[in-house]
């Protein structure tokens, strides 16, 4: 991963982790998937993420 992509990944994962407790159950499912599968999820549509 190049340095800029790495920074974006850290920024997004930090924001997800910082706000996780405020998410709805559905949002928590998607957030958990994003944290575990960031590289794959980057290419998903919102509809695909909703099916996770």
mmCIF file of N, CA and C in Angstrom:
data_model
loop_
_atom_site.group_PDB
_atom_site.id
_atom_site.type_symbol
_atom_site.label_atom_id
_atom_site.label_comp_id
_atom_site.label_asym_id
_atom_site.label_seq_id
_atom_site.Cartn_x
_atom_site.Cartn_y
_atom_site.Cartn_z
ATOM 1 N N UNK A 1 0.863 -1.174 0.000
ATOM 2 C CA UNK A 1 0.000 0.000 0.000
ATOM 3 C C UNK A 1 0.905 1.231 0.000
ATOM 4 N N UNK A 2 0.576 2.185 -0.869
ATOM 5 C CA UNK A 2 1.423 3.380 -0.903
ATOM 6 C C UNK A 2 1.121 4.266 0.307
ATOM 7 N N UNK A 3 2.018 5.203 0.617
ATOM 8 C CA UNK A 3 1.866 6.008 1.848
ATOM 9 C C UNK A 3 0.548 6.773 1.936
ATOM 10 N N UNK A 4 0.068 7.324 0.817
ATOM 11 C CA UNK A 4 -1.187 8.085 0.876
ATOM 12 C C UNK A 4 -2.376 7.164 1.144
ATOM 13 N N UNK A 5 -2.400 6.002 0.505
ATOM 14 C CA UNK A 5 -3.479 5.041 0.755
ATOM 15 C C UNK A 5 -3.424 4.556 2.198
ATOM 16 N N UNK A 6 -2.230 4.344 2.705
ATOM 17 C CA UNK A 6 -2.066 3.910 4.096
ATOM 18 C C UNK A 6 -2.626 4.965 5.048
ATOM 19 N N UNK A 7 -2.353 6.237 4.777
ATOM 20 C CA UNK A 7 -2.866 7.325 5.617
ATOM 21 C C UNK A 7 -4.390 7.360 5.566
ATOM 22 N N UNK A 8 -4.966 7.218 4.376
ATOM 23 C CA UNK A 8 -6.424 7.209 4.244
ATOM 24 C C UNK A 8 -7.028 6.037 5.000
ATOM 25 N N UNK A 9 -6.382 4.889 4.935
ATOM 26 C CA UNK A 9 -6.849 3.699 5.649
ATOM 27 C C UNK A 9 -6.842 3.953 7.150
ATOM 28 N N UNK A 10 -5.771 4.538 7.647
ATOM 29 C CA UNK A 10 -5.660 4.829 9.080
ATOM 30 C C UNK A 10 -6.722 5.841 9.495
ATOM 31 N N UNK A 11 -6.915 6.882 8.684
ATOM 32 C CA UNK A 11 -7.925 7.896 9.003
ATOM 33 C C UNK A 11 -9.319 7.283 9.077
ATOM 34 N N UNK A 12 -9.673 6.475 8.090
ATOM 35 C CA UNK A 12 -11.004 5.873 8.060
ATOM 36 C C UNK A 12 -11.185 4.884 9.201
ATOM 37 N N UNK A 13 -10.224 4.017 9.416
ATOM 38 C CA UNK A 13 -10.369 3.037 10.489
ATOM 39 C C UNK A 13 -10.416 3.716 11.852
ATOM 40 N N UNK A 14 -9.667 4.781 12.017
ATOM 41 C CA UNK A 14 -9.716 5.526 13.284
ATOM 42 C C UNK A 14 -11.091 6.131 13.504
ATOM 43 N N UNK A 15 -11.663 6.705 12.465
ATOM 44 C CA UNK A 15 -12.998 7.300 12.585
ATOM 45 C C UNK A 15 -14.041 6.234 12.895
ATOM 46 N N UNK A 16 -13.929 5.084 12.255
ATOM 47 C CA UNK A 16 -14.879 3.996 12.528
ATOM 48 C C UNK A 16 -14.755 3.562 13.983
ATOM 49 N N UNK A 17 -13.541 3.324 14.430
ATOM 50 C CA UNK A 17 -13.326 2.871 15.811
ATOM 51 C C UNK A 17 -13.781 3.917 16.829
ATOM 52 N N UNK A 18 -13.510 5.179 16.545
ATOM 53 C CA UNK A 18 -13.879 6.252 17.477
ATOM 54 C C UNK A 18 -15.389 6.401 17.630
ATOM 55 N N UNK A 19 -16.140 6.093 16.586
ATOM 56 C CA UNK A 19 -17.591 6.304 16.600
ATOM 57 C C UNK A 19 -18.399 5.018 16.698
ATOM 58 N N UNK A 20 -17.734 3.888 16.790
ATOM 59 C CA UNK A 20 -18.393 2.585 16.728
ATOM 60 C C UNK A 20 -19.544 2.449 17.724
ATOM 61 N N UNK A 21 -19.352 2.891 18.945
ATOM 62 C CA UNK A 21 -20.376 2.701 19.980
ATOM 63 C C UNK A 21 -21.660 3.472 19.683
ATOM 64 N N UNK A 22 -21.580 4.478 18.815
ATOM 65 C CA UNK A 22 -22.751 5.283 18.468
ATOM 66 C C UNK A 22 -23.522 4.726 17.267
ATOM 67 N N UNK A 23 -22.980 3.727 16.596
ATOM 68 C CA UNK A 23 -23.606 3.174 15.401
ATOM 69 C C UNK A 23 -24.807 2.306 15.749
ATOM 70 N N UNK A 24 -25.731 2.211 14.793
ATOM 71 C CA UNK A 24 -26.845 1.270 14.923
ATOM 72 C C UNK A 24 -26.287 -0.141 14.722
ATOM 73 N N UNK A 25 -27.103 -1.145 14.982
ATOM 74 C CA UNK A 25 -26.637 -2.528 14.812
ATOM 75 C C UNK A 25 -26.216 -2.791 13.366
ATOM 76 N N UNK A 26 -26.995 -2.298 12.413
ATOM 77 C CA UNK A 26 -26.651 -2.478 11.002
ATOM 78 C C UNK A 26 -25.352 -1.784 10.639
ATOM 79 N N UNK A 27 -25.164 -0.586 11.152
ATOM 80 C CA UNK A 27 -23.928 0.147 10.905
ATOM 81 C C UNK A 27 -22.736 -0.567 11.525
ATOM 82 N N UNK A 28 -22.939 -1.159 12.679
ATOM 83 C CA UNK A 28 -21.852 -1.902 13.331
ATOM 84 C C UNK A 28 -21.441 -3.108 12.501
ATOM 85 N N UNK A 29 -22.404 -3.783 11.881
ATOM 86 C CA UNK A 29 -22.078 -4.926 11.023
ATOM 87 C C UNK A 29 -21.214 -4.485 9.845
ATOM 88 N N UNK A 30 -21.616 -3.402 9.213
ATOM 89 C CA UNK A 30 -20.846 -2.893 8.074
ATOM 90 C C UNK A 30 -19.486 -2.383 8.530
ATOM 91 N N UNK A 31 -19.439 -1.674 9.641
ATOM 92 C CA UNK A 31 -18.171 -1.152 10.159
ATOM 93 C C UNK A 31 -17.208 -2.286 10.486
ATOM 94 N N UNK A 32 -17.714 -3.340 11.091
ATOM 95 C CA UNK A 32 -16.874 -4.494 11.415
ATOM 96 C C UNK A 32 -16.318 -5.119 10.143
ATOM 97 N N UNK A 33 -17.170 -5.256 9.143
ATOM 98 C CA UNK A 33 -16.714 -5.808 7.865
ATOM 99 C C UNK A 33 -15.635 -4.911 7.257
ATOM 100 N N UNK A 34 -15.857 -3.605 7.273
ATOM 101 C CA UNK A 34 -14.867 -2.675 6.722
ATOM 102 C C UNK A 34 -13.525 -2.795 7.433
ATOM 103 N N UNK A 35 -13.561 -2.912 8.744
ATOM 104 C CA UNK A 35 -12.315 -3.017 9.507
ATOM 105 C C UNK A 35 -11.571 -4.312 9.199
ATOM 106 N N UNK A 36 -12.304 -5.390 8.986
ATOM 107 C CA UNK A 36 -11.669 -6.687 8.733
ATOM 108 C C UNK A 36 -11.255 -6.873 7.276
ATOM 109 N N UNK A 37 -11.976 -6.244 6.360
ATOM 110 C CA UNK A 37 -11.760 -6.487 4.927
ATOM 111 C C UNK A 37 -11.606 -5.174 4.159
ATOM 112 N N UNK A 38 -10.819 -4.268 4.685
ATOM 113 C CA UNK A 38 -10.698 -2.933 4.103
ATOM 114 C C UNK A 38 -10.306 -2.970 2.631
ATOM 115 N N UNK A 39 -9.335 -3.796 2.273
ATOM 116 C CA UNK A 39 -8.852 -3.832 0.890
ATOM 117 C C UNK A 39 -9.931 -4.290 -0.085
ATOM 118 N N UNK A 40 -10.744 -5.261 0.302
ATOM 119 C CA UNK A 40 -11.834 -5.736 -0.559
ATOM 120 C C UNK A 40 -12.969 -4.724 -0.589
ATOM 121 N N UNK A 41 -13.336 -4.207 0.563
ATOM 122 C CA UNK A 41 -14.494 -3.319 0.686
ATOM 123 C C UNK A 41 -14.305 -2.022 -0.090
ATOM 124 N N UNK A 42 -13.080 -1.625 -0.327
ATOM 125 C CA UNK A 42 -12.817 -0.389 -1.058
ATOM 126 C C UNK A 42 -13.398 -0.426 -2.467
ATOM 127 N N UNK A 43 -13.629 -1.623 -2.995
ATOM 128 C CA UNK A 43 -14.144 -1.769 -4.352
ATOM 129 C C UNK A 43 -15.625 -2.122 -4.396
ATOM 130 N N UNK A 44 -16.271 -2.203 -3.251
ATOM 131 C CA UNK A 44 -17.692 -2.545 -3.185
ATOM 132 C C UNK A 44 -18.557 -1.314 -3.419
ATOM 133 N N UNK A 45 -19.741 -1.551 -3.946
ATOM 134 C CA UNK A 45 -20.743 -0.490 -4.002
ATOM 135 C C UNK A 45 -21.459 -0.467 -2.660
ATOM 136 N N UNK A 46 -22.231 0.581 -2.425
ATOM 137 C CA UNK A 46 -23.017 0.652 -1.185
ATOM 138 C C UNK A 46 -23.993 -0.515 -1.124
ATOM 139 N N UNK A 47 -24.552 -0.892 -2.264
ATOM 140 C CA UNK A 47 -25.485 -2.022 -2.307
ATOM 141 C C UNK A 47 -24.787 -3.316 -1.903
ATOM 142 N N UNK A 48 -23.564 -3.518 -2.371
ATOM 143 C CA UNK A 48 -22.808 -4.722 -1.999
ATOM 144 C C UNK A 48 -22.494 -4.733 -0.511
ATOM 145 N N UNK A 49 -22.121 -3.593 0.035
ATOM 146 C CA UNK A 49 -21.836 -3.522 1.469
ATOM 147 C C UNK A 49 -23.090 -3.813 2.280
ATOM 148 N N UNK A 50 -24.227 -3.373 1.789
ATOM 149 C CA UNK A 50 -25.481 -3.617 2.485
ATOM 150 C C UNK A 50 -25.856 -5.078 2.557
ATOM 151 N N UNK A 51 -25.304 -5.882 1.657
ATOM 152 C CA UNK A 51 -25.591 -7.324 1.634
ATOM 153 C C UNK A 51 -24.679 -8.114 2.563
ATOM 154 N N UNK A 52 -23.692 -7.469 3.109
ATOM 155 C CA UNK A 52 -22.704 -8.144 3.965
ATOM 156 C C UNK A 52 -23.365 -8.652 5.226
#
